[in-house]
mmCIF file of C-alpha atoms in Angstrom:
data_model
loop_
_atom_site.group_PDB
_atom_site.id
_atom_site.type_symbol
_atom_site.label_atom_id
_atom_site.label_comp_id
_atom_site.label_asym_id
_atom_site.label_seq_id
_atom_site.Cartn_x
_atom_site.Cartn_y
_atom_site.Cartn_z
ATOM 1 C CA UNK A 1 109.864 100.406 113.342
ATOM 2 C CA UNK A 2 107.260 97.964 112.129
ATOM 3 C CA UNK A 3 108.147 94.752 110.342
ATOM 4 C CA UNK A 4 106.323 92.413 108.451
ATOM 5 C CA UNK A 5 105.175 88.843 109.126
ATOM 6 C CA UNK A 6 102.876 86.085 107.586
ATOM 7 C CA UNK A 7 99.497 85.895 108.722
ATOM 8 C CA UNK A 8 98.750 82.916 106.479
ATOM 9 C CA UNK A 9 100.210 80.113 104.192
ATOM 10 C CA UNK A 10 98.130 79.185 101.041
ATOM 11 C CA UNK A 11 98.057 78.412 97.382
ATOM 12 C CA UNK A 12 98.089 81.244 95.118
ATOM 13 C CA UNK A 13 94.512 80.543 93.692
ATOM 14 C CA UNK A 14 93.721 80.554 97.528
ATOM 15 C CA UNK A 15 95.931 83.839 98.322
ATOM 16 C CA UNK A 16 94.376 85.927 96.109
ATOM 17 C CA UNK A 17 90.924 86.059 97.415
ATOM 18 C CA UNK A 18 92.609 86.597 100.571
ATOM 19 C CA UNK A 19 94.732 89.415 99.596
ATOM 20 C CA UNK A 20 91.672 90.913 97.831
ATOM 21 C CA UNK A 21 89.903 90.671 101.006
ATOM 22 C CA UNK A 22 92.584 92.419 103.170
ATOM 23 C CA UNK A 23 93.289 94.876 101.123
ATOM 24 C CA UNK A 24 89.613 95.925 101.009
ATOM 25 C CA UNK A 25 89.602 96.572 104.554
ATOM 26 C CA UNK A 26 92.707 98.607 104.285
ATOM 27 C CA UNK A 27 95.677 96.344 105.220
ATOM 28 C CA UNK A 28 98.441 96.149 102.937
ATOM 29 C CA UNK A 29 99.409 92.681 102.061
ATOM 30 C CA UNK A 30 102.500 91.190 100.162
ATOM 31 C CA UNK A 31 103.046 88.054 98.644
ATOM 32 C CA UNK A 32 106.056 85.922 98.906
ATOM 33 C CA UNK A 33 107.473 82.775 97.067
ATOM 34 C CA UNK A 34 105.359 83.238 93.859
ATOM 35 C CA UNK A 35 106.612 82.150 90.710
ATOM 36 C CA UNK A 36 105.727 84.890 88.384
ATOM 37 C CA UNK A 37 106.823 83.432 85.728
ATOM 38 C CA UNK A 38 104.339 80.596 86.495
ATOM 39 C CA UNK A 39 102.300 81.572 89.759
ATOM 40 C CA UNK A 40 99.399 78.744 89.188
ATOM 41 C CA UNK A 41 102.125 75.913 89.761
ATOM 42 C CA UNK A 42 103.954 78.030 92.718
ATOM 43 C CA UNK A 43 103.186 76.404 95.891
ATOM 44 C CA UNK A 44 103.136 77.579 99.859
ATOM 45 C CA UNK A 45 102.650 80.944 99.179
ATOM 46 C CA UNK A 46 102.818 83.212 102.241
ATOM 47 C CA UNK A 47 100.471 86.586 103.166
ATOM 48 C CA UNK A 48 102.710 89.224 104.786
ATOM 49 C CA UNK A 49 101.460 92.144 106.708
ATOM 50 C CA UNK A 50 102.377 94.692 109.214
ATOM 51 C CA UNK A 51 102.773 93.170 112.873
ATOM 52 C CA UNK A 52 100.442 96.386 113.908
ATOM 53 C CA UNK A 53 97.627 94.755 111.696
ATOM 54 C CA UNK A 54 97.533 91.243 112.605
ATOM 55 C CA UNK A 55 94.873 91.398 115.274
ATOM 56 C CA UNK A 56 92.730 92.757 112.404
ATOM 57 C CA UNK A 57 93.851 90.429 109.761
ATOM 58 C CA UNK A 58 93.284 87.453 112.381
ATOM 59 C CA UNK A 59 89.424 88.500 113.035
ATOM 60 C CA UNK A 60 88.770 89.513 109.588
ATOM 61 C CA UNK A 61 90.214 86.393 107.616
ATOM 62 C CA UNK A 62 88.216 84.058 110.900
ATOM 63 C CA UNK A 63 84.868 85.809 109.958
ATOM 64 C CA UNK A 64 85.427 86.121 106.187
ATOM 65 C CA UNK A 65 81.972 85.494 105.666
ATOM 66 C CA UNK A 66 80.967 88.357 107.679
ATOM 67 C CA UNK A 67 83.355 90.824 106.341
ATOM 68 C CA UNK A 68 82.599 89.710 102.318
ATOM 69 C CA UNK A 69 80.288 91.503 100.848
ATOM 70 C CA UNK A 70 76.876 90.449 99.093
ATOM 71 C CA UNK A 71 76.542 90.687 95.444
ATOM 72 C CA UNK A 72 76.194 94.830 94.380
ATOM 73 C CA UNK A 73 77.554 95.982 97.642
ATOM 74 C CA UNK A 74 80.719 97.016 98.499
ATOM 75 C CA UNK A 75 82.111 97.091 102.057
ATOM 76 C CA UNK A 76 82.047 101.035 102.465
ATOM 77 C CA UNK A 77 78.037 100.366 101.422
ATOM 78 C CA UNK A 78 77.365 98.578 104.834
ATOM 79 C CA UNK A 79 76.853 99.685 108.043
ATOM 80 C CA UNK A 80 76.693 98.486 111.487
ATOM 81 C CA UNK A 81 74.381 100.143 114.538
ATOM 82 C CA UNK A 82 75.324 99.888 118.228
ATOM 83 C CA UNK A 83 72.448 97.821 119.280
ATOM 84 C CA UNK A 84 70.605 98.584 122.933
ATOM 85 C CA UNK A 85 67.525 96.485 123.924
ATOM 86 C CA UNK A 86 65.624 98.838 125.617
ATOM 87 C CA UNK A 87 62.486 97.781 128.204
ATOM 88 C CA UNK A 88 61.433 101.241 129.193
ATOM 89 C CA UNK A 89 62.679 101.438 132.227
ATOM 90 C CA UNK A 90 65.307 103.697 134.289
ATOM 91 C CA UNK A 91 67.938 100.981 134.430
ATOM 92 C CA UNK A 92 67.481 100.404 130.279
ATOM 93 C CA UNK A 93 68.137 104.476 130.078
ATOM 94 C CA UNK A 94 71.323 104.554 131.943
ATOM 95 C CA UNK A 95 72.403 101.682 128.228
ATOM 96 C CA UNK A 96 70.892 103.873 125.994
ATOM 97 C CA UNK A 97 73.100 107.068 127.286
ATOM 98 C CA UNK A 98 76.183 104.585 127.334
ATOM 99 C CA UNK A 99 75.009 103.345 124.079
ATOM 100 C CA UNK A 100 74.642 107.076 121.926
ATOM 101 C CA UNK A 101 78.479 107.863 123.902
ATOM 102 C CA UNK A 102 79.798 104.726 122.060
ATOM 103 C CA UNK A 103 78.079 105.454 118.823
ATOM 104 C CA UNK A 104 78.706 109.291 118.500
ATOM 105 C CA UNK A 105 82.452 108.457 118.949
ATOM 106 C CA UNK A 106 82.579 105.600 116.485
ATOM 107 C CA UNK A 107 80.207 107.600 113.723
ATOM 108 C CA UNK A 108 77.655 104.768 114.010
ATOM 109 C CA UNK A 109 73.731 104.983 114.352
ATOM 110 C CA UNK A 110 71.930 103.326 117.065
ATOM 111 C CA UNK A 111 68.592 100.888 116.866
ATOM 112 C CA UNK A 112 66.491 100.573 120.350
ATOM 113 C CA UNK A 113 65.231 96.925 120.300
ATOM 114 C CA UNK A 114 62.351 95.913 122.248
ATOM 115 C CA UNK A 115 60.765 92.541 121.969
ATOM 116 C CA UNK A 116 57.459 91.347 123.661
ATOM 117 C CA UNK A 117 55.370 88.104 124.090
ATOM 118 C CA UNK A 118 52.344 87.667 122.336
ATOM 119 C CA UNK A 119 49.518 85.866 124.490
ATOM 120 C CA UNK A 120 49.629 82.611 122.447
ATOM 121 C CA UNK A 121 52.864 81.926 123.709
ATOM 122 C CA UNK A 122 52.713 81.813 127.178
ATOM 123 C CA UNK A 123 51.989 83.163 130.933
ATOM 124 C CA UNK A 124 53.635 84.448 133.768
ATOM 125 C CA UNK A 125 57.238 85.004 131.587
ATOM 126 C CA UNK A 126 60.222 86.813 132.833
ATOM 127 C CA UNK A 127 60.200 89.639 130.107
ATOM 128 C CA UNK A 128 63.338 91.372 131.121
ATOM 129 C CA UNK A 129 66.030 91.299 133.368
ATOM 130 C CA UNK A 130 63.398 93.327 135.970
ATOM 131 C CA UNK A 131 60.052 92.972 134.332
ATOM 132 C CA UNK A 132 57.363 90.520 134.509
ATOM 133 C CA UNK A 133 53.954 90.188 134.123
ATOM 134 C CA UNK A 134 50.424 87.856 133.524
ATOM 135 C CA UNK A 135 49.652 87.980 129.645
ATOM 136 C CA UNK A 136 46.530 86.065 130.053
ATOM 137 C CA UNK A 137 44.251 88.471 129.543
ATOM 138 C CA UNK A 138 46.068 90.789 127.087
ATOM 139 C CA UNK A 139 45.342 91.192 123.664
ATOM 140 C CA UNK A 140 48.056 91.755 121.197
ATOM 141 C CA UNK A 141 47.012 95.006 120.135
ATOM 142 C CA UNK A 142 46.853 96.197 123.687
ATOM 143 C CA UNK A 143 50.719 95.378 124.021
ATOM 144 C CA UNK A 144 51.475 96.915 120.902
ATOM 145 C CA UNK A 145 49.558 100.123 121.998
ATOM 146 C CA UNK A 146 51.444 99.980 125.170
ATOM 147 C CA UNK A 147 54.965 99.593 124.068
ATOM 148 C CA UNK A 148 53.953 102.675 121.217
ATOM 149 C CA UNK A 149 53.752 104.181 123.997
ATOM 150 C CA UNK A 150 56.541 103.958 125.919
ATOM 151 C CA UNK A 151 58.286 104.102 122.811
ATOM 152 C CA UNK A 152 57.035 107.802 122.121
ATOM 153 C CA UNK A 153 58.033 108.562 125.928
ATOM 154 C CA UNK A 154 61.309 107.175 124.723
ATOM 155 C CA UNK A 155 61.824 109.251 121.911
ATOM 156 C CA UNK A 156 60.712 112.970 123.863
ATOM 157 C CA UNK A 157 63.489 112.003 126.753
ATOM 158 C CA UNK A 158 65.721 111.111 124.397
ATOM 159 C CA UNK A 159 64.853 114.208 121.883
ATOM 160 C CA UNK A 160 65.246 116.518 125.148
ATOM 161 C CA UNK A 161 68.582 115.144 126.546
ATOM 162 C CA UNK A 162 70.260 115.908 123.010
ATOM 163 C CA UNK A 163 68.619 119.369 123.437
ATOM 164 C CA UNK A 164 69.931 119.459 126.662
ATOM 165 C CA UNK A 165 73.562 118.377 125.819
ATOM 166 C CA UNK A 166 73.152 115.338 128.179
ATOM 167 C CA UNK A 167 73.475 112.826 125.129
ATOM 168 C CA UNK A 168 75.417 113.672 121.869
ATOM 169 C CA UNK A 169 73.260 113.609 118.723
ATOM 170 C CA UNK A 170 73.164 110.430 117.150
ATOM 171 C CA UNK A 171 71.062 109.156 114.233
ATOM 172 C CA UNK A 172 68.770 106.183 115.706
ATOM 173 C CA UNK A 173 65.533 103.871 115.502
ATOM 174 C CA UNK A 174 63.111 101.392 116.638
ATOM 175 C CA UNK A 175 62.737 98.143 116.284
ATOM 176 C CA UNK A 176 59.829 96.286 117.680
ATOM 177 C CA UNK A 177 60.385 92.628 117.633
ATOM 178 C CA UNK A 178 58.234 89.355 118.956
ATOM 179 C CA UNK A 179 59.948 86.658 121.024
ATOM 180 C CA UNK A 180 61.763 86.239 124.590
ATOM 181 C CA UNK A 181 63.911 88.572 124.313
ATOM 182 C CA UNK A 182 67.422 86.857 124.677
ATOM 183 C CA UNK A 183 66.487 85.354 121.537
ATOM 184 C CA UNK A 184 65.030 88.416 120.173
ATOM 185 C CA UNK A 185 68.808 89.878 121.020
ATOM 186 C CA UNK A 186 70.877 87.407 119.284
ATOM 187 C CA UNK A 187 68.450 86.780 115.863
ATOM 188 C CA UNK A 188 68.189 90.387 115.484
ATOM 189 C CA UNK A 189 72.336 90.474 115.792
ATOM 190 C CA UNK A 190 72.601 87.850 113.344
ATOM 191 C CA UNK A 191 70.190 89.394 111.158
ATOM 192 C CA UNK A 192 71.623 92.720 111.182
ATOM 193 C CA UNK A 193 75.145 92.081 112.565
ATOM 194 C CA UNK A 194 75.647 94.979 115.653
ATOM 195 C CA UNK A 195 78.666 97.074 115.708
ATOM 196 C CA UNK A 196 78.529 96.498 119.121
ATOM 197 C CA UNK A 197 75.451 95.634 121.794
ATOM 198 C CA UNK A 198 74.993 97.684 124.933
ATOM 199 C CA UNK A 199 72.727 96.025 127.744
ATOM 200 C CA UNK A 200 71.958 97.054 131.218
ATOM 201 C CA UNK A 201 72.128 95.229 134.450
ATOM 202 C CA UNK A 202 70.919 95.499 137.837
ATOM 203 C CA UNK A 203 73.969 95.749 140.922
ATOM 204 C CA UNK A 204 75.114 92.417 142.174
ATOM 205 C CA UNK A 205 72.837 92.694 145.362
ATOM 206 C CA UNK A 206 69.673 92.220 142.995
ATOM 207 C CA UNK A 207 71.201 89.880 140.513
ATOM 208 C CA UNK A 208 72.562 87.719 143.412
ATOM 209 C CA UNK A 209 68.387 86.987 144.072
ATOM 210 C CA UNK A 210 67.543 86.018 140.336
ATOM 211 C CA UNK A 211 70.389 84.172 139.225
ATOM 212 C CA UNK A 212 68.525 82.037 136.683
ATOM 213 C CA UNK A 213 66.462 83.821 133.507
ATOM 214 C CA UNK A 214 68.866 86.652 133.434
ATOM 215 C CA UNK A 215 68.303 88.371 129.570
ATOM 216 C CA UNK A 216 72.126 89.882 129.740
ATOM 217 C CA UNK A 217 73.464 86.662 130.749
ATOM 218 C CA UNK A 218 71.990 84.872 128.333
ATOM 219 C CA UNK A 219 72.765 86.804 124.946
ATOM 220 C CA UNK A 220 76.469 86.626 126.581
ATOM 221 C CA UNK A 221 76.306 83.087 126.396
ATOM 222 C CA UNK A 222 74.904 83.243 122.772
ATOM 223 C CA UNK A 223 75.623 86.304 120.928
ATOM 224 C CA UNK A 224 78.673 86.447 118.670
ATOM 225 C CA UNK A 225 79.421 89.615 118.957
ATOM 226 C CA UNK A 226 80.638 92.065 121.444
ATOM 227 C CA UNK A 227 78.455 92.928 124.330
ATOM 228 C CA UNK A 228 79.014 95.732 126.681
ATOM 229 C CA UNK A 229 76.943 95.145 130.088
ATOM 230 C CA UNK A 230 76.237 98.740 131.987
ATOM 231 C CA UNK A 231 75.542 97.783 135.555
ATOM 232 C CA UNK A 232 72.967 100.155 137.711
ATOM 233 C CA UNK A 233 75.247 101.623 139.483
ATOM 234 C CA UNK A 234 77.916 102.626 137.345
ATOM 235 C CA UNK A 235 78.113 106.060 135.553
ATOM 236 C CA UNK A 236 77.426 105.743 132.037
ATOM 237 C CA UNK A 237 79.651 108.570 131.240
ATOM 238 C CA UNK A 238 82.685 106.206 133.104
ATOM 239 C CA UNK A 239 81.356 103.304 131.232
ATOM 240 C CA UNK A 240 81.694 104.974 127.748
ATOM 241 C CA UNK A 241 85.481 106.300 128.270
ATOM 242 C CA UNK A 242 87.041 103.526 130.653
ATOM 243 C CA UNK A 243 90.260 104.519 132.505
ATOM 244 C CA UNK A 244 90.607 101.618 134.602
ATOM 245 C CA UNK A 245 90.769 98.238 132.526
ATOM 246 C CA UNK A 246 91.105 94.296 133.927
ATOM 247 C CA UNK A 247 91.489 92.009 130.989
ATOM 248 C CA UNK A 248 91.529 88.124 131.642
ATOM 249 C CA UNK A 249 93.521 86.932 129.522
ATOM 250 C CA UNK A 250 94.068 83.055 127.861
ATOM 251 C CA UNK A 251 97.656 83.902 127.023
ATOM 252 C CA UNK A 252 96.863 82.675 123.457
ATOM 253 C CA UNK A 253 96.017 84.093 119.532
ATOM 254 C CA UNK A 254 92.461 85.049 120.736
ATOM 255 C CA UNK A 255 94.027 87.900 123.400
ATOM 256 C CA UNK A 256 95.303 89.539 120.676
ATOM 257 C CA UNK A 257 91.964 89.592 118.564
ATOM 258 C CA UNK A 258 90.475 90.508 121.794
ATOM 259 C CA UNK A 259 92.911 93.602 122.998
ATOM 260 C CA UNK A 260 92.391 94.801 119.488
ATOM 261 C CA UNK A 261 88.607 95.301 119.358
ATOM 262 C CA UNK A 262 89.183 96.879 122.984
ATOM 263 C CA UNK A 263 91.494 99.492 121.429
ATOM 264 C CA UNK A 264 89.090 100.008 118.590
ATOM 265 C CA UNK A 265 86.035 100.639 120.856
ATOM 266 C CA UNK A 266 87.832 103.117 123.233
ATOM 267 C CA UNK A 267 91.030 104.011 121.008
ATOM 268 C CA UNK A 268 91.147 107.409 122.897
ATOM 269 C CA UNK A 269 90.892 106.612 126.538
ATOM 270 C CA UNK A 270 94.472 106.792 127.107
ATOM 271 C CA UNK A 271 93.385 104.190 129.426
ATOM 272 C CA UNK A 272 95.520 101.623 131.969
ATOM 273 C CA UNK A 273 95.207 97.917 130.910
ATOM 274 C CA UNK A 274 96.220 95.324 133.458
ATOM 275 C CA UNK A 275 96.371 91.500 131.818
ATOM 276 C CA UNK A 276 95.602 88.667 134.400
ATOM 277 C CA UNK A 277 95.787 85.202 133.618
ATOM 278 C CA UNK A 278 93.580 82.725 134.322
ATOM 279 C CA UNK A 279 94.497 79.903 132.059
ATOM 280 C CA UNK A 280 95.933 76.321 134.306
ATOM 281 C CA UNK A 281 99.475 76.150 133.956
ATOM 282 C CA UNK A 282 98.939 72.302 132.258
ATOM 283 C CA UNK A 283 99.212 74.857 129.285
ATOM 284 C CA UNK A 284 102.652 75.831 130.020
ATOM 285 C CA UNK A 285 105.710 73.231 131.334
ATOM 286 C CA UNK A 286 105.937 75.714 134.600
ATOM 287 C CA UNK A 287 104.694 78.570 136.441
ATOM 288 C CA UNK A 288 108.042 80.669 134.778
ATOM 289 C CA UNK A 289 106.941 79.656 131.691
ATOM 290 C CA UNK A 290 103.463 81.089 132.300
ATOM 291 C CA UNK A 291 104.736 85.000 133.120
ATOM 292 C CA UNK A 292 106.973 84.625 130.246
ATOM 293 C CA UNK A 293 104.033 84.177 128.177
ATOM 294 C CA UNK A 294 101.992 86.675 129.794
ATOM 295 C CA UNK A 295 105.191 89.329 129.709
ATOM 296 C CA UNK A 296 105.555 88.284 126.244
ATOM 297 C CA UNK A 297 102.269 89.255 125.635
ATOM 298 C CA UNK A 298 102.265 92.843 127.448
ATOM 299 C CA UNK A 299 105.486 93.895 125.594
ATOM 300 C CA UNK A 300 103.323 93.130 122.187
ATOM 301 C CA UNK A 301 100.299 95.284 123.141
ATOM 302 C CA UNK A 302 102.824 97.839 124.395
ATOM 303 C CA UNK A 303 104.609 97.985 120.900
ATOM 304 C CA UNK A 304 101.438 97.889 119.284
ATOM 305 C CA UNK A 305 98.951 100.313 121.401
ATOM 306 C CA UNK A 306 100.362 102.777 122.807
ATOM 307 C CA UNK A 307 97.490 104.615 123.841
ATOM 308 C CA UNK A 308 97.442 102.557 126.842
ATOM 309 C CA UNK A 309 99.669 101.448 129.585
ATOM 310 C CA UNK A 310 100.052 97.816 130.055
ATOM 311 C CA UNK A 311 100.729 96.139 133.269
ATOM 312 C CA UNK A 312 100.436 91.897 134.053
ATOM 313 C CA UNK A 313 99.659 90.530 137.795
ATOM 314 C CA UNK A 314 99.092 86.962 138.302
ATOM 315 C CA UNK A 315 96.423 85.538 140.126
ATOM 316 C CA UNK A 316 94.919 82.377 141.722
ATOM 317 C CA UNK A 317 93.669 80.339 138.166
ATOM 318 C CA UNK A 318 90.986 78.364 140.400
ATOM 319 C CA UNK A 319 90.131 81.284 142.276
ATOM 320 C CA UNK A 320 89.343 84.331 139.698
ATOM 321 C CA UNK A 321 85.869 86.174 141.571
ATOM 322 C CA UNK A 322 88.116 86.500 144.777
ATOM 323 C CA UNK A 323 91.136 87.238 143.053
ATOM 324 C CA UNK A 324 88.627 89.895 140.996
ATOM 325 C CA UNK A 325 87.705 91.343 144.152
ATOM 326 C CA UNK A 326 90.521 91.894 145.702
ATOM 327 C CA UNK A 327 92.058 94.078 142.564
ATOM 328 C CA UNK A 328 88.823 95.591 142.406
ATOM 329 C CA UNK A 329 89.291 97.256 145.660
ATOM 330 C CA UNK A 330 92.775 98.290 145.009
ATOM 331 C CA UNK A 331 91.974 99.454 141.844
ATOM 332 C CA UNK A 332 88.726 100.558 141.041
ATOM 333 C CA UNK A 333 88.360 99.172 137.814
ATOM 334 C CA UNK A 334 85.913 101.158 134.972
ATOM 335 C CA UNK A 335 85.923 98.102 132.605
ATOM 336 C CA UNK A 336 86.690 94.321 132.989
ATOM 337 C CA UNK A 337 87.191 92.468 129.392
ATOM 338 C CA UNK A 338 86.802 88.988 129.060
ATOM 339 C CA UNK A 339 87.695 87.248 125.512
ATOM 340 C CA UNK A 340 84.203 85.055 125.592
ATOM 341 C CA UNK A 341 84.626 81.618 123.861
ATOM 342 C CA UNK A 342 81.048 79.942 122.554
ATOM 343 C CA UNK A 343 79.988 77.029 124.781
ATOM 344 C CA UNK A 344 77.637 74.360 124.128
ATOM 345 C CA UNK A 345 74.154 73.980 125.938
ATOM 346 C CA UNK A 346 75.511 71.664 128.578
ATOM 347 C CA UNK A 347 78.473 73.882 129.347
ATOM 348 C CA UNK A 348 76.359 76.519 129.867
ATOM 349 C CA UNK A 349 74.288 74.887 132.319
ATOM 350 C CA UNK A 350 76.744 73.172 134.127
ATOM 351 C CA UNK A 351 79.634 75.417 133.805
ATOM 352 C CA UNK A 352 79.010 79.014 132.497
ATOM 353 C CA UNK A 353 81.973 80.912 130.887
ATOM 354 C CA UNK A 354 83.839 83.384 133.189
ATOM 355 C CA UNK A 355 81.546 86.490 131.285
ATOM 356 C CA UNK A 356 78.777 84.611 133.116
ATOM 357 C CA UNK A 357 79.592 84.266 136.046
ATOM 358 C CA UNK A 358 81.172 88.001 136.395
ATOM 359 C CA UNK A 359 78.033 89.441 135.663
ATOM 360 C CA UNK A 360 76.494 88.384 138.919
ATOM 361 C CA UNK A 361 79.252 89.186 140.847
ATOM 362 C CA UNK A 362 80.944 92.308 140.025
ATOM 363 C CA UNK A 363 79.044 95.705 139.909
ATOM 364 C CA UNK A 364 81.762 96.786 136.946
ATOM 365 C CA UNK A 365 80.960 97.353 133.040
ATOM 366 C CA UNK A 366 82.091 94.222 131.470
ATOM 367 C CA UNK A 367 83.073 93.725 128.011
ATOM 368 C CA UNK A 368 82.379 90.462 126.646
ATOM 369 C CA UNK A 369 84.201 89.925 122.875
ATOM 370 C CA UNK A 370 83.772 86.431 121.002
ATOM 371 C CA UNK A 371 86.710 84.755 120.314
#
């Protein structure tokens, strides 16, 4: 049976622009302790909803300018793409077919970024995660010539695998931008906010040997919204319909938000979700106190998706790539999810967020989600 609880305290004048904003994304909300008599003078007023939507609620009312609409438009007026930067190459393919899976499920369109340096800029840049080459003596009209192009090549394959069956028909388009192109990525997301972005990497035996001036890496570190990475030598079918899931969990508000979006992105995968915890036990007063927490936190997503199956297994905090590993090989995991928190420039340096450092040493789909 569901129940209700508060998602938020506020003043009426401040509840109602909260409720309104809810309620236009389809959550019922109540209000409590208002004076109806007199509601402007009624304080500590209290947003109730159904326990099944708070992960929503939580992300929606935390990004309230995203979710808002602009003057004239209403929210069933906008529309999100599943964003795939795209370099023309095999690797970049294998994204795009995980990419049109993703958005034929969730009834969204896809754009095909590409982004390119112009002369002026620069030589001898690292274009891509596997592409590089002297600009020096290339005009600008040259490159966008070239990347037509490819482009055109782009569209035929992609034309012929939906004629084929290979790829489901999906509404998409082009986008030609200029700039390196992890900060192509993330100013085109915040732009022209992604439903979600799908980006290719190369196996862990070739990212091992360029470990700085990785593109995926970087728009993991920056972008602020969800990023699936489609390693080389995973399927892309597997990496649209996950069966095998390893979340890392923080054992706080932000797993919820985080096991939410999961569900939303593959609600039908029937898939097997096991939580690991990698936050230091200064959190908690003891180790017991820790699996309590993370139990406590299983037997909510268990109540609350029951699409999938939910299991916990602790593992060494200090020692999460080996721990990673070693599940890995037992498992075979489709999927690992990490809730990604926003670092500064020195942390990234210095100490990259676990999304990071995953990416160069797992040859598994990873799903990065901003919390």
């Amino acid at each position: 049976m569901s129940r209700l609880i508060t998602v938020a305290i506020h003043t009426y004048e401040k509840a109602l622009p909260v409720k309104a904003l809810l309620e236009r994304e389809g959550i019922a909300v109540t209000l409590q302790n208002v004076n109806l008599q007199q509601p402007e003078v009624s304080s500590g007023v209290r947003l109730r909803i159904d326990e099944k939507d708070l992960p929503l609620a939580l992300r929606i009312i935390e990004n309230a300018d995203i979710f808002m609409p602009t003057a004239g438009e209403s929210m069933a007026e906008r529309k999100h793409s599943v964003l795939v930067p795209v370099d023309f190459s095999e690797l970049s393919y294998k994204a795009v077919v995980s990419g049109f899976r993703i958005a034929k499920r969730h009834k969204q369109s896809i754009v095909l970024l590409h982004s390119y340096l112009a002369p002026h800029i620069t030589a001898n840049l690292q274009l891509t995660n596997n592409l590089t080459y002297d600009i020096n003596d290339v005009s600008v009209n040259q490159i966008i010539g070239d990347i037509n192009k490819n482009m055109e090549a782009l569209n035929n394959r992609i034309k012929s695998d939906i004629k084929a069956g290979l790829i489901p028909a999906v509404q998409y388009s082009f986008k030609i931008v200029e700039g390196v192109p992890e900060d192509a990525i993330v100013e085109y997301a915040k732009s022209d906010p992604p439903f979600l972005v799908v980006m290719a990497t190369r196996s862990w035996a070739r990212k091992e040997r360029d470990l700085i001036g990785s593109v995926t890496a970087e728009v993991l570190d920056e972008c602020r919204f969800s990023v699936l990475t489609v390693p080389e030598t995973a399927d892309a079918a597997v990496a649209g319909t996950p069966q095998q899931i390893l979340f890392f969990s923080n054992l706080d508000q932000s797993d919820m938000l985080a096991i939410d979006t999961l569900h939303r992105l593959f609600p039908e995968s029937a898939s097997k979700v096991t939580i690991v915890n990698i936050t230091q036990r200064r959190r908690f007063s003891t180790e017991r106190d820790t699996d309590s927490a993370a139990m406590a936190l299983a037997d909510y997503c268990s109540r609350n998706f029951r699409d999938y199956e939910f299991e916990t297994v602790p593992i060494a905090p200090n020692d999460a790539i080996e721990e990673l590993r070693r599940l890995n090989s037992e498992h075979h995991y489709s999927l690992i999810v990490v809730p990604n928190r926003k670092k500064n420039v020195f942390s990234r340096i210095f100490n990259p967020g676990l999304a990071h450092k995953l990416l160069f040493q797992a040859d598994v789909s990873i799903l990065a989600i901003p919390v």
